[in-house]
mmCIF file of C-alpha atoms in Angstrom:
data_model
loop_
_atom_site.group_PDB
_atom_site.id
_atom_site.type_symbol
_atom_site.label_atom_id
_atom_site.label_comp_id
_atom_site.label_asym_id
_atom_site.label_seq_id
_atom_site.Cartn_x
_atom_site.Cartn_y
_atom_site.Cartn_z
ATOM 1 C CA UNK A 2 -51.879 46.168 15.717
ATOM 2 C CA UNK A 3 -49.286 44.827 13.317
ATOM 3 C CA UNK A 4 -46.499 47.245 12.607
ATOM 4 C CA UNK A 5 -43.549 47.175 10.268
ATOM 5 C CA UNK A 6 -40.841 49.806 10.555
ATOM 6 C CA UNK A 7 -37.876 50.791 8.497
ATOM 7 C CA UNK A 8 -35.960 53.049 10.808
ATOM 8 C CA UNK A 9 -33.946 54.984 8.278
ATOM 9 C CA UNK A 10 -35.832 57.183 5.874
ATOM 10 C CA UNK A 11 -32.676 57.744 3.855
ATOM 11 C CA UNK A 12 -29.212 56.251 3.583
ATOM 12 C CA UNK A 13 -26.313 57.800 1.681
ATOM 13 C CA UNK A 14 -23.231 55.755 0.937
ATOM 14 C CA UNK A 15 -20.198 55.814 -1.311
ATOM 15 C CA UNK A 16 -19.973 53.567 -4.355
ATOM 16 C CA UNK A 17 -18.311 50.263 -3.569
ATOM 17 C CA UNK A 18 -19.396 50.200 0.072
ATOM 18 C CA UNK A 19 -21.976 47.858 1.590
ATOM 19 C CA UNK A 20 -25.412 49.287 2.256
ATOM 20 C CA UNK A 21 -27.314 47.815 5.203
ATOM 21 C CA UNK A 22 -31.020 48.498 5.624
ATOM 22 C CA UNK A 23 -33.089 47.496 8.645
ATOM 23 C CA UNK A 24 -36.666 46.301 8.951
ATOM 24 C CA UNK A 25 -38.376 45.659 12.297
ATOM 25 C CA UNK A 26 -41.846 44.368 12.969
ATOM 26 C CA UNK A 27 -44.128 44.029 15.987
ATOM 27 C CA UNK A 28 -47.277 42.114 16.888
ATOM 28 C CA UNK A 29 -46.651 39.664 14.116
ATOM 29 C CA UNK A 30 -45.185 36.218 13.510
ATOM 30 C CA UNK A 31 -44.628 36.101 9.771
ATOM 31 C CA UNK A 32 -43.882 32.902 7.929
ATOM 32 C CA UNK A 33 -41.693 34.947 5.624
ATOM 33 C CA UNK A 34 -40.575 38.453 4.817
ATOM 34 C CA UNK A 35 -40.042 40.066 1.433
ATOM 35 C CA UNK A 36 -37.909 42.906 0.118
ATOM 36 C CA UNK A 37 -38.824 45.091 -2.842
ATOM 37 C CA UNK A 38 -37.156 47.852 -4.798
ATOM 38 C CA UNK A 39 -39.167 50.892 -5.864
ATOM 39 C CA UNK A 40 -37.917 53.512 -8.289
ATOM 40 C CA UNK A 41 -39.533 56.989 -8.425
ATOM 41 C CA UNK A 42 -42.928 56.884 -10.103
ATOM 42 C CA UNK A 43 -42.865 53.103 -10.472
ATOM 43 C CA UNK A 44 -44.420 50.122 -8.754
ATOM 44 C CA UNK A 45 -42.380 47.885 -6.410
ATOM 45 C CA UNK A 46 -40.259 45.131 -7.902
ATOM 46 C CA UNK A 47 -39.697 41.917 -5.944
ATOM 47 C CA UNK A 48 -36.115 41.211 -4.897
ATOM 48 C CA UNK A 49 -35.921 38.517 -2.239
ATOM 49 C CA UNK A 50 -38.032 36.430 0.098
ATOM 50 C CA UNK A 51 -36.739 34.841 3.285
ATOM 51 C CA UNK A 52 -38.638 32.259 5.308
ATOM 52 C CA UNK A 53 -38.820 32.044 9.089
ATOM 53 C CA UNK A 54 -36.655 28.928 9.126
ATOM 54 C CA UNK A 55 -33.953 30.585 7.037
ATOM 55 C CA UNK A 56 -31.292 32.708 8.683
ATOM 56 C CA UNK A 57 -29.870 34.141 5.501
ATOM 57 C CA UNK A 58 -30.622 34.347 1.789
ATOM 58 C CA UNK A 59 -28.399 35.587 -1.016
ATOM 59 C CA UNK A 60 -28.920 36.670 -4.591
ATOM 60 C CA UNK A 61 -25.945 38.093 -6.441
ATOM 61 C CA UNK A 62 -24.878 41.203 -4.485
ATOM 62 C CA UNK A 63 -27.935 41.080 -2.232
ATOM 63 C CA UNK A 64 -28.141 39.400 1.145
ATOM 64 C CA UNK A 65 -31.058 39.222 3.545
ATOM 65 C CA UNK A 66 -31.063 37.985 7.120
ATOM 66 C CA UNK A 67 -34.078 37.186 9.273
ATOM 67 C CA UNK A 68 -34.011 37.062 13.060
ATOM 68 C CA UNK A 69 -37.417 36.000 14.371
ATOM 69 C CA UNK A 70 -36.283 36.480 17.974
ATOM 70 C CA UNK A 71 -35.335 40.109 17.397
ATOM 71 C CA UNK A 72 -38.201 40.464 14.923
ATOM 72 C CA UNK A 73 -35.820 42.018 12.483
ATOM 73 C CA UNK A 74 -34.545 41.620 8.941
ATOM 74 C CA UNK A 75 -31.397 43.174 7.531
ATOM 75 C CA UNK A 76 -30.952 43.814 3.824
ATOM 76 C CA UNK A 77 -27.415 44.208 2.486
ATOM 77 C CA UNK A 78 -26.167 45.371 -0.900
ATOM 78 C CA UNK A 79 -22.462 44.691 -1.310
ATOM 79 C CA UNK A 80 -20.200 46.570 -3.715
ATOM 80 C CA UNK A 81 -22.946 49.147 -4.144
ATOM 81 C CA UNK A 82 -23.319 51.024 -7.413
ATOM 82 C CA UNK A 83 -25.089 54.289 -8.307
ATOM 83 C CA UNK A 84 -27.640 52.140 -10.168
ATOM 84 C CA UNK A 85 -28.641 50.663 -6.802
ATOM 85 C CA UNK A 86 -30.052 54.061 -5.788
ATOM 86 C CA UNK A 87 -33.757 53.540 -5.116
ATOM 87 C CA UNK A 88 -36.204 53.090 -2.271
ATOM 88 C CA UNK A 89 -36.183 49.653 -0.682
ATOM 89 C CA UNK A 90 -39.310 48.327 0.969
ATOM 90 C CA UNK A 91 -39.752 45.413 3.307
ATOM 91 C CA UNK A 92 -43.093 43.678 3.356
ATOM 92 C CA UNK A 93 -44.941 41.053 5.354
ATOM 93 C CA UNK A 94 -47.812 38.897 4.250
ATOM 94 C CA UNK A 95 -51.121 39.611 5.932
ATOM 95 C CA UNK A 96 -53.216 36.506 6.299
ATOM 96 C CA UNK A 97 -52.862 33.360 4.203
ATOM 97 C CA UNK A 98 -50.861 32.654 1.067
ATOM 98 C CA UNK A 99 -53.227 34.759 -1.033
ATOM 99 C CA UNK A 100 -53.263 37.677 1.394
ATOM 100 C CA UNK A 101 -52.139 41.233 0.845
ATOM 101 C CA UNK A 102 -48.732 42.650 1.740
ATOM 102 C CA UNK A 103 -48.108 45.140 4.516
ATOM 103 C CA UNK A 104 -45.247 47.477 3.671
ATOM 104 C CA UNK A 105 -42.795 49.541 5.620
ATOM 105 C CA UNK A 106 -42.300 53.169 4.598
ATOM 106 C CA UNK A 107 -39.098 52.296 2.829
ATOM 107 C CA UNK A 108 -35.506 53.469 2.965
ATOM 108 C CA UNK A 109 -34.275 55.688 0.172
ATOM 109 C CA UNK A 110 -30.761 54.613 -0.717
ATOM 110 C CA UNK A 111 -28.430 56.986 -2.557
ATOM 111 C CA UNK A 112 -25.121 55.623 -3.785
ATOM 112 C CA UNK A 113 -22.664 58.361 -4.694
ATOM 113 C CA UNK A 114 -19.968 57.726 -7.313
ATOM 114 C CA UNK B 21 -42.046 35.986 -15.387
ATOM 115 C CA UNK B 22 -45.399 37.365 -14.349
ATOM 116 C CA UNK B 23 -46.227 40.757 -15.815
ATOM 117 C CA UNK B 24 -48.867 43.196 -14.645
ATOM 118 C CA UNK B 25 -49.744 46.091 -16.903
ATOM 119 C CA UNK B 26 -51.335 49.212 -15.450
ATOM 120 C CA UNK B 27 -52.815 52.101 -17.448
ATOM 121 C CA UNK B 28 -52.687 54.997 -17.613
ATOM 122 C CA UNK B 29 -49.324 55.787 -16.051
ATOM 123 C CA UNK B 30 -50.479 59.274 -15.262
ATOM 124 C CA UNK B 31 -53.695 61.247 -15.537
ATOM 125 C CA UNK B 32 -54.828 64.771 -14.762
ATOM 126 C CA UNK B 33 -58.512 65.362 -14.285
ATOM 127 C CA UNK B 34 -60.817 68.118 -13.175
ATOM 128 C CA UNK B 35 -62.413 68.050 -9.768
ATOM 129 C CA UNK B 36 -65.773 66.287 -9.879
ATOM 130 C CA UNK B 37 -64.978 64.012 -12.794
ATOM 131 C CA UNK B 38 -64.320 60.262 -12.715
ATOM 132 C CA UNK B 39 -61.172 58.434 -13.664
ATOM 133 C CA UNK B 40 -60.740 54.745 -14.512
ATOM 134 C CA UNK B 41 -57.475 52.886 -13.971
ATOM 135 C CA UNK B 42 -56.903 49.463 -15.533
ATOM 136 C CA UNK B 43 -54.784 46.630 -14.218
ATOM 137 C CA UNK B 44 -54.118 43.602 -16.412
ATOM 138 C CA UNK B 45 -52.222 40.397 -15.779
ATOM 139 C CA UNK B 46 -50.580 39.667 -19.122
ATOM 140 C CA UNK B 47 -49.336 36.110 -18.839
ATOM 141 C CA UNK B 48 -51.225 34.563 -15.962
ATOM 142 C CA UNK B 49 -54.684 34.398 -14.505
ATOM 143 C CA UNK B 50 -55.012 36.663 -11.504
ATOM 144 C CA UNK B 51 -57.242 35.109 -8.904
ATOM 145 C CA UNK B 52 -56.723 38.086 -6.625
ATOM 146 C CA UNK B 53 -55.860 41.697 -7.318
ATOM 147 C CA UNK B 54 -54.934 44.308 -4.751
ATOM 148 C CA UNK B 55 -55.217 48.071 -5.064
ATOM 149 C CA UNK B 56 -52.839 50.275 -3.090
ATOM 150 C CA UNK B 57 -52.455 54.005 -2.690
ATOM 151 C CA UNK B 58 -49.177 55.701 -1.906
ATOM 152 C CA UNK B 59 -48.693 59.288 -0.775
ATOM 153 C CA UNK B 60 -45.241 60.939 -0.996
ATOM 154 C CA UNK B 61 -42.712 59.436 1.410
ATOM 155 C CA UNK B 62 -45.342 57.045 2.737
ATOM 156 C CA UNK B 63 -45.720 53.309 2.481
ATOM 157 C CA UNK B 64 -48.158 51.605 0.171
ATOM 158 C CA UNK B 65 -51.536 51.428 1.866
ATOM 159 C CA UNK B 66 -53.981 48.742 0.859
ATOM 160 C CA UNK B 67 -57.294 50.118 -0.366
ATOM 161 C CA UNK B 68 -59.096 46.966 -1.413
ATOM 162 C CA UNK B 69 -58.783 43.338 -2.402
ATOM 163 C CA UNK B 70 -60.705 41.962 -5.337
ATOM 164 C CA UNK B 71 -61.338 38.400 -6.410
ATOM 165 C CA UNK B 72 -62.604 37.595 -9.881
ATOM 166 C CA UNK B 73 -66.360 37.522 -10.068
ATOM 167 C CA UNK B 74 -67.038 38.748 -6.555
ATOM 168 C CA UNK B 75 -67.349 42.071 -4.795
ATOM 169 C CA UNK B 76 -64.203 43.770 -3.621
ATOM 170 C CA UNK B 77 -63.299 43.886 0.054
ATOM 171 C CA UNK B 78 -62.417 47.409 1.135
ATOM 172 C CA UNK B 79 -60.107 48.407 3.950
ATOM 173 C CA UNK B 80 -61.433 50.463 6.795
ATOM 174 C CA UNK B 81 -61.731 54.119 5.882
ATOM 175 C CA UNK B 82 -61.854 53.536 2.126
ATOM 176 C CA UNK B 83 -65.165 54.620 0.610
ATOM 177 C CA UNK B 84 -66.440 51.850 -1.619
ATOM 178 C CA UNK B 85 -68.850 54.188 -3.417
ATOM 179 C CA UNK B 86 -66.011 56.525 -4.280
ATOM 180 C CA UNK B 87 -63.460 53.928 -5.317
ATOM 181 C CA UNK B 88 -65.314 51.462 -7.515
ATOM 182 C CA UNK B 89 -63.499 48.223 -8.203
ATOM 183 C CA UNK B 90 -64.494 45.760 -10.887
ATOM 184 C CA UNK B 91 -62.763 42.416 -11.370
ATOM 185 C CA UNK B 92 -64.847 40.972 -14.168
ATOM 186 C CA UNK B 93 -62.258 38.614 -15.612
ATOM 187 C CA UNK B 94 -59.208 36.693 -14.460
ATOM 188 C CA UNK B 95 -56.923 39.137 -16.247
ATOM 189 C CA UNK B 96 -58.509 42.529 -15.679
ATOM 190 C CA UNK B 97 -59.417 44.668 -12.710
ATOM 191 C CA UNK B 98 -60.398 48.322 -12.845
ATOM 192 C CA UNK B 99 -60.430 51.047 -10.229
ATOM 193 C CA UNK B 100 -62.695 54.010 -10.877
ATOM 194 C CA UNK B 101 -62.244 57.111 -8.769
ATOM 195 C CA UNK B 102 -65.642 58.784 -8.875
ATOM 196 C CA UNK B 103 -66.222 62.488 -8.341
ATOM 197 C CA UNK B 104 -62.537 63.014 -7.807
ATOM 198 C CA UNK B 105 -61.286 65.767 -5.518
ATOM 199 C CA UNK B 106 -57.794 67.207 -5.070
ATOM 200 C CA UNK B 107 -57.278 65.119 -1.922
ATOM 201 C CA UNK B 108 -57.626 61.997 -4.101
ATOM 202 C CA UNK B 109 -54.431 62.983 -5.884
ATOM 203 C CA UNK B 110 -52.022 60.156 -5.209
ATOM 204 C CA UNK B 111 -50.075 57.268 -6.712
ATOM 205 C CA UNK B 112 -52.292 54.219 -7.244
ATOM 206 C CA UNK B 113 -50.689 50.805 -7.676
ATOM 207 C CA UNK B 114 -52.234 47.430 -8.403
ATOM 208 C CA UNK B 115 -50.841 43.999 -7.663
ATOM 209 C CA UNK B 116 -51.990 40.663 -8.988
ATOM 210 C CA UNK B 117 -51.415 37.114 -7.823
ATOM 211 C CA UNK B 118 -52.386 33.801 -9.339
ATOM 212 C CA UNK B 119 -52.973 30.294 -8.100
ATOM 213 C CA UNK B 120 -49.423 29.241 -8.822
ATOM 214 C CA UNK B 121 -47.925 32.167 -7.020
ATOM 215 C CA UNK B 122 -44.171 32.405 -6.915
ATOM 216 C CA UNK B 123 -42.161 33.927 -4.123
ATOM 217 C CA UNK B 124 -42.881 37.571 -4.774
ATOM 218 C CA UNK B 125 -45.922 39.578 -5.748
ATOM 219 C CA UNK B 126 -46.073 41.366 -9.100
ATOM 220 C CA UNK B 127 -47.036 45.010 -9.216
ATOM 221 C CA UNK B 128 -48.187 47.322 -11.954
ATOM 222 C CA UNK B 129 -46.113 50.372 -12.770
ATOM 223 C CA UNK B 130 -48.542 52.651 -10.966
ATOM 224 C CA UNK B 131 -50.801 55.538 -11.952
ATOM 225 C CA UNK B 132 -50.123 59.102 -10.852
ATOM 226 C CA UNK B 133 -53.495 60.807 -10.441
ATOM 227 C CA UNK B 134 -53.617 64.577 -10.168
ATOM 228 C CA UNK B 135 -56.983 66.219 -9.571
ATOM 229 C CA UNK B 136 -57.096 69.932 -10.301
#
């Protein structure tokens, strides 16, 4: 069955450093992969989408890479700030363009000042 | 951008009672709405998919008679947890997408249900 894994449950880093989060998937060939941010007691908020024909995507301090051979996506936050502390979820689309999302468990990022 | 409003944000109810959660798309017509449930430190798990005017499609293991979903209009879907029990206590989140769907999906802010 399709599986999406975020290996680290938690990641603690110092302010100003780059945070790197990993997402792996199996039994799936997604056309694209999405990353979301979730704060405690809130719904996920969309951050970035990367397509299978894109190696890298950037948005301000965020960068996402997508390696379809390794079946892996890396999510980077450069110059991290305490306000970046949250849980980050990767998600794949199940089915067609109007299908539901399958989520990983998420990685809880804590940025210490 | 697309906004999805979910109410209530939290609710406490007695065991055996029913609770209704509303999900509204505020500035677009939602052709499809998804209902997820999330337990602590777990990923969002899809419960059901609803399309306006038709019956919801439930995921395996989700009791359709217990979790009633109504998607009567293009801007409103409701989830009713009937005869709630403590094990139904969870975080329920809706998501809505429209025909002209952008890159990401829009989620409601979630509802924390506690059954005592």
